[in-house]
Coordinates of C-alpha atoms in Angstrom, one line a residue:
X1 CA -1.5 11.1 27.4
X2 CA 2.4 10.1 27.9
X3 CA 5.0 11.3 26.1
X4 CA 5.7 8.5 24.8
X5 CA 2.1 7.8 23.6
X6 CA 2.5 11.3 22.1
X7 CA 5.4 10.6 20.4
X8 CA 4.6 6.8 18.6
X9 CA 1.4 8.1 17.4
X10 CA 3.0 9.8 14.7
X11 CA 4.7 6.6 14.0
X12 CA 1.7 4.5 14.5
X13 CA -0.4 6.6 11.9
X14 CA 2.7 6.6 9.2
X15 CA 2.7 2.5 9.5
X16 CA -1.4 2.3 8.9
X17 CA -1.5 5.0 5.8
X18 CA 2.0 2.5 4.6
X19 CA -0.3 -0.9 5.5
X20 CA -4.2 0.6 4.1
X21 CA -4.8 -1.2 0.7
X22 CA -5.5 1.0 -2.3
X23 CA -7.3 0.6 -5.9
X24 CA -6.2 3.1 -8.8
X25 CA -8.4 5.8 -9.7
X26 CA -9.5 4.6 -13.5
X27 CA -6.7 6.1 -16.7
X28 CA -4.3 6.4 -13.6
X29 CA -1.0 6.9 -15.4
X30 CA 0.8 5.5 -12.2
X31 CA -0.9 2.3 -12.4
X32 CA 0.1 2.2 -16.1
X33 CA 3.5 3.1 -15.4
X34 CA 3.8 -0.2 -12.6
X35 CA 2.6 -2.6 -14.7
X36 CA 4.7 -1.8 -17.4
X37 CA 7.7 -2.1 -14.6
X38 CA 6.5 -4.8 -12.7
X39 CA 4.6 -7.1 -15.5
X40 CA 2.1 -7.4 -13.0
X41 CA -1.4 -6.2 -12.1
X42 CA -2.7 -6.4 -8.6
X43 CA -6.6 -5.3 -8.1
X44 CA -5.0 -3.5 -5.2
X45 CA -1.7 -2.4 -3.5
X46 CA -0.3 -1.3 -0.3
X47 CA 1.2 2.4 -0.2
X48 CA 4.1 0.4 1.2
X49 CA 4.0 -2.0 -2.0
X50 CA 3.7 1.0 -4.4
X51 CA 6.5 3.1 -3.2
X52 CA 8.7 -0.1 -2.8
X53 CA 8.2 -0.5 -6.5
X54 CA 8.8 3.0 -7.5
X55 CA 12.0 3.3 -4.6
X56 CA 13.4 0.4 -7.1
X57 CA 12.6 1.7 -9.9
X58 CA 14.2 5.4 -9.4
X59 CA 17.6 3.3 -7.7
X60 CA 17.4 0.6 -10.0
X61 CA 17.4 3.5 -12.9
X62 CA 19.8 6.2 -11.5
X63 CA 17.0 8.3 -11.3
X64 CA 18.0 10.6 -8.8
X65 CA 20.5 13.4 -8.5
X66 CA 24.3 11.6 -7.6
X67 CA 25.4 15.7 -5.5
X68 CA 21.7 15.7 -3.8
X69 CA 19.9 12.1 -3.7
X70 CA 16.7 12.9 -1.9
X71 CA 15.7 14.6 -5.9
X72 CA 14.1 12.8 -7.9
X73 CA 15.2 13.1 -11.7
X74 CA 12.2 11.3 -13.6
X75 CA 13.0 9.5 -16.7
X76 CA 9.9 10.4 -19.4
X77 CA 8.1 7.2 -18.3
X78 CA 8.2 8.7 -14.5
X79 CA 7.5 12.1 -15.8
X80 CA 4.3 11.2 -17.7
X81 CA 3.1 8.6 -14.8
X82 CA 3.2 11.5 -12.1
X83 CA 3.5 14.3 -14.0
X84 CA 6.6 16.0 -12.5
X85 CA 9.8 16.4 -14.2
X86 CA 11.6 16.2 -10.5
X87 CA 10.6 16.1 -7.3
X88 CA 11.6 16.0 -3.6
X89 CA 11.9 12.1 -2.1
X90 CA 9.0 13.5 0.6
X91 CA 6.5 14.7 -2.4
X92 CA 6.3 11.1 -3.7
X93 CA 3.7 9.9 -0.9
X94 CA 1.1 12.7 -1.6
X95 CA 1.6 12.4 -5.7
X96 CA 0.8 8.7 -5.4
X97 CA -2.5 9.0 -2.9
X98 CA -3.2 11.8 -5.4
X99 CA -4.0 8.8 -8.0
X100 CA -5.5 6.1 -5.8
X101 CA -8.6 5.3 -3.7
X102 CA -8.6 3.6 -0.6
X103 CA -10.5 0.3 -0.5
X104 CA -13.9 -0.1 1.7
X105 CA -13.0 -3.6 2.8
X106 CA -9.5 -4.1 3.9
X107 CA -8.9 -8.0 3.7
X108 CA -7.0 -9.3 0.8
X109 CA -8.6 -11.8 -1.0

């Protein structure tokens, strides 16, 4: 393997976890949480979709700390959806999977 193979596979996994479609588990308090946002209801999402909505959502809201941005302040909304009252921007990824299931067949209909 080249270094450079070595290197992009990183990359290459961190765009096909971003690009795999996922269904919410059922009572998920995230999914309730991004309808509410959105006023929409997909059967599934991307990763990439869902943390586009919540990245939004937290700038869109000021829901971060102005001296140390990567923290995540959540609103009571935020708090109840992932049930954290802050968090670190690189814990977002893991508490989302936590509440979704990937989907067997990856074509959107």
């Amino acid at each position: 393997m080249s270094a450079n193979s070595a290197l992009s596979m990183p990359a290459q996994l961190n765009k096909n976890l971003l690009n795999t479609l996922y269904e919410f588990q059922p009572l998920s308090k995230l999914k309730t949480f991004l309808i509410h946002k959105t006023g929409a209801e997909d059967p599934c999402y991307s990763l990439a979709e869902i943390l586009t909505i919540l990245k939004d959502v937290i700038r869109g809201e000021g829901l971060f700390d102005e001296a140390n941005p990567s923290v995540i302040l959540c609103s009571e909304e935020l708090e109840e959806a992932l049930n954290m009252k802050a968090l670190h921007v690189t814990e977002i990824r893991d508490l989302v999977l936590s509440q979704v299931t990937k989907v067997p067949d990856q074509t959107r209909v």
